[in-house]
Coordinates of C-alpha atoms in Angstrom, one line a residue:
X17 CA 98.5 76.9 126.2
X18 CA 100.9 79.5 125.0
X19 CA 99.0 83.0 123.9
X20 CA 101.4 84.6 121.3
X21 CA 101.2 88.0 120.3
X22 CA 103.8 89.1 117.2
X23 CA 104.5 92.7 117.8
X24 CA 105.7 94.2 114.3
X25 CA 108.0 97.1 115.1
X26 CA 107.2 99.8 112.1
X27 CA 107.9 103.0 113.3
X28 CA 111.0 103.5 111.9
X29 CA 112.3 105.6 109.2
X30 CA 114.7 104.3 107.0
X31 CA 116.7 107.1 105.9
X32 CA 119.9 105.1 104.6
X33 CA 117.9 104.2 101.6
X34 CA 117.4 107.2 100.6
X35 CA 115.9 108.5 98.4
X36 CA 113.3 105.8 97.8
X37 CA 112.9 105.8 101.9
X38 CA 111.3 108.7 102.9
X39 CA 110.4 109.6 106.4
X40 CA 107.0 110.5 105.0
X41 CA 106.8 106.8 102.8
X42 CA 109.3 104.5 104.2
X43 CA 111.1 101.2 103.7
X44 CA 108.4 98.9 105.0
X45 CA 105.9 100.0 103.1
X46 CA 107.5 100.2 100.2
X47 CA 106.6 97.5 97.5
X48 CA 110.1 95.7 96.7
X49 CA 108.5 93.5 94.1
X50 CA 104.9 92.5 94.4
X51 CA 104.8 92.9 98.3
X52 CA 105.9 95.4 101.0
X53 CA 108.4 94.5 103.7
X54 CA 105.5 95.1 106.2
X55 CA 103.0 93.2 104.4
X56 CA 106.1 90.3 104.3
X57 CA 106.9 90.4 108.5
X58 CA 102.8 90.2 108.4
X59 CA 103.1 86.9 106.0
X60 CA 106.1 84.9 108.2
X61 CA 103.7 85.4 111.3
X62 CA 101.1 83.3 110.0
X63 CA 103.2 80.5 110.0
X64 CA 102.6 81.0 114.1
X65 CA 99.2 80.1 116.1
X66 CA 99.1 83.9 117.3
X67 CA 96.5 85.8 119.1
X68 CA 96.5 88.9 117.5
X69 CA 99.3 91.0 115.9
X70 CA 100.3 94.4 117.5
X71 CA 101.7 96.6 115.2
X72 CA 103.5 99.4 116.9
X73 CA 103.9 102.6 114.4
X74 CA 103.4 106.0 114.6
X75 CA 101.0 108.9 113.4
X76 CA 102.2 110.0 110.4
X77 CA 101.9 106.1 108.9
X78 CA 99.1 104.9 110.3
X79 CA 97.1 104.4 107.1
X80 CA 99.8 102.5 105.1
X81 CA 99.1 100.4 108.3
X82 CA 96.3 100.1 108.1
X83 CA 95.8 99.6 104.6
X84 CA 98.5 96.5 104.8
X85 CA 96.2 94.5 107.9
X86 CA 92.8 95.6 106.3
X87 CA 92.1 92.0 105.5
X88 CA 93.6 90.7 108.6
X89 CA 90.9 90.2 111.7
X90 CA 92.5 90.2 114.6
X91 CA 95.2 93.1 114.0
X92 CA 95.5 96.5 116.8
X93 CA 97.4 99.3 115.7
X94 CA 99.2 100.9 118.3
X95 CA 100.3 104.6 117.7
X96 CA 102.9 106.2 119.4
X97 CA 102.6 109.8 119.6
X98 CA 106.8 110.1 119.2
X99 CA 109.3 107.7 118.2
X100 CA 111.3 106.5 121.4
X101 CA 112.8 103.5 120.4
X102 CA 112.6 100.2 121.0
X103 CA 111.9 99.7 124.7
X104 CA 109.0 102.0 125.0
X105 CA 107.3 100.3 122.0
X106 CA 107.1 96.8 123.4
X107 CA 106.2 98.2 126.9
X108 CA 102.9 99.7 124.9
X109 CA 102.5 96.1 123.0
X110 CA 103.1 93.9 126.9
X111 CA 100.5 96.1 128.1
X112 CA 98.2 95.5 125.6
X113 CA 98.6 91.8 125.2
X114 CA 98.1 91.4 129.4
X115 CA 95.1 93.4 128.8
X116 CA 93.3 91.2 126.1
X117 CA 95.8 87.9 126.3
X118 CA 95.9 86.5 129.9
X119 CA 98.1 86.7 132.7
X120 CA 101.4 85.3 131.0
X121 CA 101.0 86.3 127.1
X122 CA 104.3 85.7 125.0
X123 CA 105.7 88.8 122.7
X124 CA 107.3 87.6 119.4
X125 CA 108.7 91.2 118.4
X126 CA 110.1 91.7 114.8
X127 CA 110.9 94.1 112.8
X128 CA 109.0 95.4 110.1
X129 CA 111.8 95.9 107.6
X130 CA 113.7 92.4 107.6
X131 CA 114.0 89.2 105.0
X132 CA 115.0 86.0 105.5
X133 CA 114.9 82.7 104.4
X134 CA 113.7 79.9 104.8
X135 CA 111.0 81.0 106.7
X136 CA 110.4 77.8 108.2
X137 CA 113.5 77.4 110.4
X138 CA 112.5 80.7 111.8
X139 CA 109.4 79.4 112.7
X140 CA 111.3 76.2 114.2
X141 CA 113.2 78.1 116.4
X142 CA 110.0 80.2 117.7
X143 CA 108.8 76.7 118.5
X144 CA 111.6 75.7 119.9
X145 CA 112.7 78.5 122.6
X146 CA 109.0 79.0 123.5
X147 CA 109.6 76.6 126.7
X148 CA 112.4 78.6 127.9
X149 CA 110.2 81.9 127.2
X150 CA 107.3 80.4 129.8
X151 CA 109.9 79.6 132.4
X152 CA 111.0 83.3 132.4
X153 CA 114.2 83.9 129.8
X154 CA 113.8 87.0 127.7
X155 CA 115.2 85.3 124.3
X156 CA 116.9 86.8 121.0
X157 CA 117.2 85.4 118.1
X158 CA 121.3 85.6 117.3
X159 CA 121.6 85.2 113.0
X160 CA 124.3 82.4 112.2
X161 CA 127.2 85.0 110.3
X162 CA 128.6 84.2 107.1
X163 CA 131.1 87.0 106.7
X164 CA 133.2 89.7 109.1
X165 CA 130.6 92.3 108.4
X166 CA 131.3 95.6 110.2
X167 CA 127.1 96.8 110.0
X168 CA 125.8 94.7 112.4
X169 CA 126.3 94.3 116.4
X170 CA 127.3 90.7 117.2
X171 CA 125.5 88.3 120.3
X172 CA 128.4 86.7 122.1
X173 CA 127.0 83.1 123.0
X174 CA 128.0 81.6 126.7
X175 CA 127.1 78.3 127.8
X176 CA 124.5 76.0 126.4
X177 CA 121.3 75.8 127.8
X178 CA 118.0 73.6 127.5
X179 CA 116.5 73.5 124.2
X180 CA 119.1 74.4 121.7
X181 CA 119.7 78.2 123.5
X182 CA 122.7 79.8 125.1
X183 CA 123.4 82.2 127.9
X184 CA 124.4 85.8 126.7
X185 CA 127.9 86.1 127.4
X186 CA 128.0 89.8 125.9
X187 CA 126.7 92.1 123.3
X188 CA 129.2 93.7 120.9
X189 CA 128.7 97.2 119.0
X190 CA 129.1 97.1 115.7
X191 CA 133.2 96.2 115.6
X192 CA 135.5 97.3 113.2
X193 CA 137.2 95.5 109.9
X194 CA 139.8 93.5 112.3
X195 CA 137.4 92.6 115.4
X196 CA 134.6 91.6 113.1
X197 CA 137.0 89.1 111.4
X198 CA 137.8 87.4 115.1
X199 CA 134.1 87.3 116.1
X200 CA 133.4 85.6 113.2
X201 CA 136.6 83.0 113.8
X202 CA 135.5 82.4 117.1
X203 CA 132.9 80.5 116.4
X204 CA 130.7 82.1 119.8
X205 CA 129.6 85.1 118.0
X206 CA 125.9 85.6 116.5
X207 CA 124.7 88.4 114.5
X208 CA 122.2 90.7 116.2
X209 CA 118.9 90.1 114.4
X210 CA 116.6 92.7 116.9
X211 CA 113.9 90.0 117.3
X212 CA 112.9 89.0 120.7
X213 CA 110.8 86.6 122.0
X214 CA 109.3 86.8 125.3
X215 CA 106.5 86.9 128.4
X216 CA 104.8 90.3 128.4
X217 CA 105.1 90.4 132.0
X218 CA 108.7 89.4 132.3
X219 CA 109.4 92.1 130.1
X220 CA 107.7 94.9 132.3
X221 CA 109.1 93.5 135.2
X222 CA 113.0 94.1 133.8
X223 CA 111.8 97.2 132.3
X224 CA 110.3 98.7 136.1
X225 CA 113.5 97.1 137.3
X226 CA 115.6 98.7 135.4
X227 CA 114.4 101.8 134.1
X228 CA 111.5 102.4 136.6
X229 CA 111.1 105.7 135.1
X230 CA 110.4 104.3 131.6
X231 CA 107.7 101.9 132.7
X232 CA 106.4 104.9 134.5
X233 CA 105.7 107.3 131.8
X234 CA 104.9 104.3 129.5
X235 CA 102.1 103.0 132.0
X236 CA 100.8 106.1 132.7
X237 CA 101.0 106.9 129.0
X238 CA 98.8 103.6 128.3
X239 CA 96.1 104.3 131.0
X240 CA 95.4 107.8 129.8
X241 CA 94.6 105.9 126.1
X242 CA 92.3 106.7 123.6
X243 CA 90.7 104.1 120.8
X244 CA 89.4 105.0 117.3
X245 CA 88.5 101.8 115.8
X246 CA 92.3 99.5 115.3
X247 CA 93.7 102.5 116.5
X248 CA 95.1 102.8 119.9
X249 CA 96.4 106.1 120.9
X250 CA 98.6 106.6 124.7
X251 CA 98.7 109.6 126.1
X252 CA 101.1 112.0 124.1
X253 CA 102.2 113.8 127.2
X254 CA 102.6 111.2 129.7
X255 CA 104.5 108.9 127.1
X256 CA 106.8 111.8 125.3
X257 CA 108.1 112.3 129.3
X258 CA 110.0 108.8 128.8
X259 CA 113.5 108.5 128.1
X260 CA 114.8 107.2 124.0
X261 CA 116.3 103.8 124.4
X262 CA 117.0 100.4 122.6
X263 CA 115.6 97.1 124.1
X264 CA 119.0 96.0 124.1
X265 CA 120.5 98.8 126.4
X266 CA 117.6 99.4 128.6
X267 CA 116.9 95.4 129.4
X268 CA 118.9 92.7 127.5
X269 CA 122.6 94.0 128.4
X270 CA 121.7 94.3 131.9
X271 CA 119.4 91.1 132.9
X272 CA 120.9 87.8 134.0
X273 CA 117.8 86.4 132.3
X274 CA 119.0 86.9 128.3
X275 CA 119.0 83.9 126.4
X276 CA 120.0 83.3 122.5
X277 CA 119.4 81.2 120.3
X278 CA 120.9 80.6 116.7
X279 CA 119.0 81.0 113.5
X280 CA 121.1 79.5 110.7
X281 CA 119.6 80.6 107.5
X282 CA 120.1 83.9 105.4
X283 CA 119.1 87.0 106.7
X284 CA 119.2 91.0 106.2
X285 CA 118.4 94.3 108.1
X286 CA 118.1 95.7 104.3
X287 CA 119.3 98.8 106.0
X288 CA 121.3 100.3 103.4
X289 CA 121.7 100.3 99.4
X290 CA 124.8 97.4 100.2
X291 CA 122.4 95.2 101.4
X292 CA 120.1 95.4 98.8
X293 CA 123.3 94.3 96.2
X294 CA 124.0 91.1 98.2
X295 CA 120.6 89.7 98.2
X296 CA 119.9 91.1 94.1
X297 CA 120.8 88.9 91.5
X298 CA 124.1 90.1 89.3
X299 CA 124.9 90.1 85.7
X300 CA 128.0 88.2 84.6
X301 CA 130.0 91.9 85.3
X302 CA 128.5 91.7 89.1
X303 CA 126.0 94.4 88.1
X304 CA 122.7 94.1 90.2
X305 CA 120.3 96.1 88.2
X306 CA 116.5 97.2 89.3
X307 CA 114.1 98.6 87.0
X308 CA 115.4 100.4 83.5
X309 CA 118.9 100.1 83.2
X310 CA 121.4 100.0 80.7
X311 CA 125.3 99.2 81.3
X312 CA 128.3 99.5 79.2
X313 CA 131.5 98.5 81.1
X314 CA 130.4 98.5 84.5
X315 CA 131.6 95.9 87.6
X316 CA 130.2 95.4 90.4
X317 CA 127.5 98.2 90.4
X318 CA 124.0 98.8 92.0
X319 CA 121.9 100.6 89.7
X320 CA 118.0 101.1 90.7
X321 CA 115.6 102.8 88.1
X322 CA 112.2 103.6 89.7
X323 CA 110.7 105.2 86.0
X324 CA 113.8 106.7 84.7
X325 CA 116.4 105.3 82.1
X326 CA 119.8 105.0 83.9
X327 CA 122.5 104.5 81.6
X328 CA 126.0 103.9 83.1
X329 CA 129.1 103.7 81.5
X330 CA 133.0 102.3 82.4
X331 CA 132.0 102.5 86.6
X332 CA 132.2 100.3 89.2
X333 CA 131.6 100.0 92.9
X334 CA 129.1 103.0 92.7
X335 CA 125.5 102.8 93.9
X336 CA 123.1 104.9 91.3
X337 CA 119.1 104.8 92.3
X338 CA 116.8 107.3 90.6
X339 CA 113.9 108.6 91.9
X340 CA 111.5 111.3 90.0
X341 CA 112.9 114.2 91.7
X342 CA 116.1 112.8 93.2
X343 CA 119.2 110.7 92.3
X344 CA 121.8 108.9 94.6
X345 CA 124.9 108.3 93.3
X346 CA 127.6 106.7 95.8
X347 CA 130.2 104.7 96.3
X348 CA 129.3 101.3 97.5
X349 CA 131.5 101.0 100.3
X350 CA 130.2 104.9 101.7
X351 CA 126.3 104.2 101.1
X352 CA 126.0 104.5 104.7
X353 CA 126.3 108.1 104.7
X354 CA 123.2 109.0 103.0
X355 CA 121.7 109.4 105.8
X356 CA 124.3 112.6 106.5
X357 CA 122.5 114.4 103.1
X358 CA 119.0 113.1 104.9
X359 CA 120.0 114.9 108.3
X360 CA 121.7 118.3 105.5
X361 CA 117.9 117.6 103.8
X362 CA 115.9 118.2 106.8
X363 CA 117.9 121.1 108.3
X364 CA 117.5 122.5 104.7
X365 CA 113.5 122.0 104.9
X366 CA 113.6 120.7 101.7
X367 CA 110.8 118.3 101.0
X368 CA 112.8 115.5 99.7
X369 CA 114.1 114.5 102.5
X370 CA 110.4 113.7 103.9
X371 CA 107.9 113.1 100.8
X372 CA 107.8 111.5 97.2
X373 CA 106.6 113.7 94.5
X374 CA 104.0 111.2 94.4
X375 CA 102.2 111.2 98.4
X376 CA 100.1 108.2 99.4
X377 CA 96.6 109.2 101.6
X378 CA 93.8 107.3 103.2
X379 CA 91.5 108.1 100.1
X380 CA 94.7 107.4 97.4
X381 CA 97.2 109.6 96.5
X382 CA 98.3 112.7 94.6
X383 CA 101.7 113.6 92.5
X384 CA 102.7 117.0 91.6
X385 CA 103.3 117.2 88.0
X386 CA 104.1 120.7 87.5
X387 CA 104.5 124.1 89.6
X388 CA 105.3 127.8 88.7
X389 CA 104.4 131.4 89.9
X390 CA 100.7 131.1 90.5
X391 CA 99.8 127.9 89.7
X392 CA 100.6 124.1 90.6
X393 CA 99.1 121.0 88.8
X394 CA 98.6 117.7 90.6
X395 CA 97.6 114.4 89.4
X396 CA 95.1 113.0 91.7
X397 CA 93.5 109.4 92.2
X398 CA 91.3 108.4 94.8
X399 CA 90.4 105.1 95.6
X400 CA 86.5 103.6 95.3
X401 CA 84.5 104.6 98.1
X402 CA 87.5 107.4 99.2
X403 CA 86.6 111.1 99.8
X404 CA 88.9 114.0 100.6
X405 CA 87.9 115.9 103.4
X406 CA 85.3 119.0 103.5
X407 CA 88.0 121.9 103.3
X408 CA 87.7 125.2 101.6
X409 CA 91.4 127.8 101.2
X410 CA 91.6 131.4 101.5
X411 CA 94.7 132.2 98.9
X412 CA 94.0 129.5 96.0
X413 CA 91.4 128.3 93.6
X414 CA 91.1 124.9 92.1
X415 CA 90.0 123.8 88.7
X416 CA 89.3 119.8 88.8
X417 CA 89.3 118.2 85.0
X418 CA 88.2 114.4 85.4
X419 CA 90.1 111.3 83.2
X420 CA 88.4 108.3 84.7
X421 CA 85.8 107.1 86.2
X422 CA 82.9 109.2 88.5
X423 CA 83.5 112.2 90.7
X424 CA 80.9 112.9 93.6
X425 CA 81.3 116.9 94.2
X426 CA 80.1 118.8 96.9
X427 CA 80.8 122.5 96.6
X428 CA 78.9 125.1 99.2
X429 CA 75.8 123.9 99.4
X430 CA 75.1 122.0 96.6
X431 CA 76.2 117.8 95.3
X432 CA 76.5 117.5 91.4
X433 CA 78.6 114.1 89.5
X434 CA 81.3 114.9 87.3
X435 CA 82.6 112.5 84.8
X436 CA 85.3 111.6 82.5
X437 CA 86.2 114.7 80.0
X438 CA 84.2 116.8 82.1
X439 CA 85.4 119.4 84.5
X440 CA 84.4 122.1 87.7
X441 CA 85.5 125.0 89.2
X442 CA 86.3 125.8 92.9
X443 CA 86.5 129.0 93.3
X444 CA 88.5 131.0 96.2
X445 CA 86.9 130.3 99.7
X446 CA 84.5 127.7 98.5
X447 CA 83.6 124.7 101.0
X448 CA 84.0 122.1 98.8
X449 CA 84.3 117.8 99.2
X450 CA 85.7 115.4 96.8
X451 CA 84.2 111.7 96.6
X452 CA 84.7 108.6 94.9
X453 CA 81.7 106.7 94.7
X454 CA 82.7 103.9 92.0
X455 CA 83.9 100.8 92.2
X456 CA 87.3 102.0 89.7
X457 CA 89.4 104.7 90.6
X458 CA 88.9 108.4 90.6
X459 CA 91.4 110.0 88.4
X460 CA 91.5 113.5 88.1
X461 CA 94.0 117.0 87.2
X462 CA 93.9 119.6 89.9
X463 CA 95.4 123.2 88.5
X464 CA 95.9 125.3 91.7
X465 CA 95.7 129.1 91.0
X466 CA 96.5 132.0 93.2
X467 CA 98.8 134.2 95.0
X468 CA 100.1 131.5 97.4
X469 CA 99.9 127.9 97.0
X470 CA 101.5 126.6 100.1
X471 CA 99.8 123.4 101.9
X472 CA 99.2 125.5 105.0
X473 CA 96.2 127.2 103.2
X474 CA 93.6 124.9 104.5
X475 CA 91.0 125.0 106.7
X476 CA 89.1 121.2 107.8
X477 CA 85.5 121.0 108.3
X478 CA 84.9 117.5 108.7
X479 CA 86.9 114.0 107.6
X480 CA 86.1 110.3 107.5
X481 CA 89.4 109.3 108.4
X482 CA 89.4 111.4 112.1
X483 CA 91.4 114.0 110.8
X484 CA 90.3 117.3 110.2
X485 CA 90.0 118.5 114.3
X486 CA 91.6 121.4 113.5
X487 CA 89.8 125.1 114.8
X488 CA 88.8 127.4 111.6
X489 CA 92.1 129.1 109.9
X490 CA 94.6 126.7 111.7
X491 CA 97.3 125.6 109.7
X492 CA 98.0 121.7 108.3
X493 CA 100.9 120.5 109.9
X494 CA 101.4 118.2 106.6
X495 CA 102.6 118.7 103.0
X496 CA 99.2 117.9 101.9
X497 CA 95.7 119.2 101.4
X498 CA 94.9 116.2 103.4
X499 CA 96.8 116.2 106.3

């Protein structure tokens, strides 16, 4: 019997959707509607008799990770220390599944970050190429297209194989206006989905083939591992020594072994702001509006509100999403270059470009509502049964005024409870822990005082989330007292 494994690909960063995508809080675990991308890829796999899931992410997210699969069993999170695309990521999740799945374990790798529908003839299609998978064919999924689009790379099929796939004739880049129009009149040409399905030792076998010194560094990378509960952790130096590359370059363009096979149903990469027009519902004017939005004479607009009235008036073709401390305004047809003001962001070292003014943590989250010379205030909630780690800062002090629920304090060497409408002081150099012990949330005003209020003023003692390693005066390496 077949073991499957679904490897969930989440390491990415999303910058074209900008600015609700941040590199800090990005696309897939973002809530669009009631549920995340993340928690959706999770969702379509359990249509699947599956193993275990391997989630492949990175550091920096692996608590929205692991706040997404906390319900979920049988779920390993494996964290790479850098992002190096594609084809190191699955070499981590083969090696893993022939540890714990047999000698011939199939991948299923999605994704984190895609939609389609209906589910079910994805699941048909799984199904269906799963005998050519055992007998050695490293198989993509190749979306049926609907229109000459120009942001997608295209699967040119060959000749027809046993059940329902093709032979890879060729992959095409993402064509222009006039060569995307005759792959789509041809009839042979598949969108590129990036979903694979495949043995775990086929794979490693092309990959030693053909990039031997990938599966090197990933391999040694894997046996130098550390575990921390879900958390799997290769060796940062071994695994940072491979080369960046795509599954597609690295293996599938160069093994006679590439199969496809068709998935005729709607589908999106939701990689930019265009492709979250097409699949929103419009107005009569062609408007497709998200959150608090008002119109007057507008065609063909996408227009996303995250608290924010937006009010537009007499445009059209323009892309407008607020944010609390940023706004994208674009034309539709150019909404691809926001990720040239994410790349002018960064060099900048301007925060916007990697956190919300709003930052999710392991213990909940905080939102800076106001800052000035010598002071900052910061809304914070933590979760039931969430603490902050056991810090103290040199530069600041910090006033904490509770508004709900129950406050567990620990300050030097003494534990008091401080609840709703009442308040404490921390002074300057204090050790000092904060802790949730209720079953609602913790919500609570920070005022930061002091002649420097940058993150970096922390020192860790100790964390329940494995955190807070760090020697006595070293610096956090996040825009957070929690890093």
């Amino acid at each position: 019997m077949t073991t499957l494994f679904p490897v969930i690909l989440c390491g990415g960063t999303g910058s074209r959707l900008w600015p609700l995508s941040r590199a800090g809080h990005p696309k897939q675990f973002i809530e669009f509607g009631s549920t995340s991308l993340l928690a959706d890829t999770l969702a379509r796999c359990a249509g699947l008799e599956h193993d275990r899931l391997l989630i492949v992410s990175n550091e920096a997210h692996r608590f929205y990770v692991s706040d997404t699969v906390r319900n979920l069993p049988a779920a390993d999170i494996i964290l790479e220390p850098e992002q190096r695309n594609t084809a190191p990521a699955i070499a981590l999740a083969a090696l893993r599944a022939l540890e714990v799945g047999g000698p011939q374990p199939v991948l299923l790798v999605l994704p984190a970050d895609h939609r389609m529908e209906p589910e079910d003839v994805f699941v048909r299609a799984v199904r269906t190429a799963l005998p050519a998978v055992e007998e050695g064919r490293l198989v993509t999924f190749g979306i049926t297209p609907t229109s000459p689009a120009t942001g997608f790379g295209y699967i040119i099929r060959g000749e027809a194989l046993p059940h329902g796939l093709y032979e890879v004739a060729r992959f095409q880049e993402k064509p222009d206006a006039a060569t995307a129009r005759r792959l789509l009149d041809s009839g042979e040409a598949l969108w590129n989905s990036g979903m694979f399905l495949f043995r775990a030792d086929v794979y490693l076998e092309q990959l030693r083939r053909f990039r031997p010194e990938m599966f090197a560094a990933v391999s040694a990378a894997w046996q130098r591992r550390t575990a921390d509960g879900r958390f799997l952790r290769p060796d940062a130096e071994a695994f940072c020594a491979s080369a960046a590359d795509s599954v597609d370059y690295a293996i599938m363009e160069k093994t006679d072994r590439a199969a496809v096979i068709p998935l005729p149903l709607r589908w999106n990469d939701l990689g930019s702001w265009e492709a979250f027009y097409e699949i929103s519902p419009h107005d009569a004017e062609g408007n497709a509006r998200q959150g608090d939005v008002m119109t007057e004479g507008c065609r063909n607009c996408y227009l996303h509100s995250t608290g924010r009235l937006v009010a537009a008036v007499g445009v059209e073709d323009v892309a407008v999403v607020e944010t609390r401390d940023a706004v994208l305004v674009a034309r539709r047809d150019r909404v691809q270059e926001v990720k040239n003001i994410v790349q002018r962001l960064e060099a900048a070292k301007r925060p916007e470009h990697a956190l919300h003014p709003r930052v999710c943590r392991p213990w909940g989250s905080y939102e800076r509502l106001a800052a000035g010379d010598r002071f900052q205030v910061k809304h914070i909630v933590v979760n039931p049964g969430g603490e902050l780690s056991l810090q103290k800062h040199y530069h600041r002090a910090e006033h904490w005024v509770v508004v709900g629920g129950v406050a567990e304090v620990t300050l030097n060497d003494s534990v008091r409870v401080v609840t709703e409408n009442e308040s404490i002081y921390i002074p300057q150099g204090s050790l000092h822990r904060l802790r949730n012990p209720g079953k609602l949330p913790l919500l609570l005003i920070e005022i930061q005082t002091g002649g420097y209020l940058g993150e970096d003023d922390i020192v860790r003692v100790s964390d329940i989330y494995g955190r807070a390693d760090a020697p006595p005066a070293a610096p956090a390496k996040d825009d957070d007292k929690e890093a």
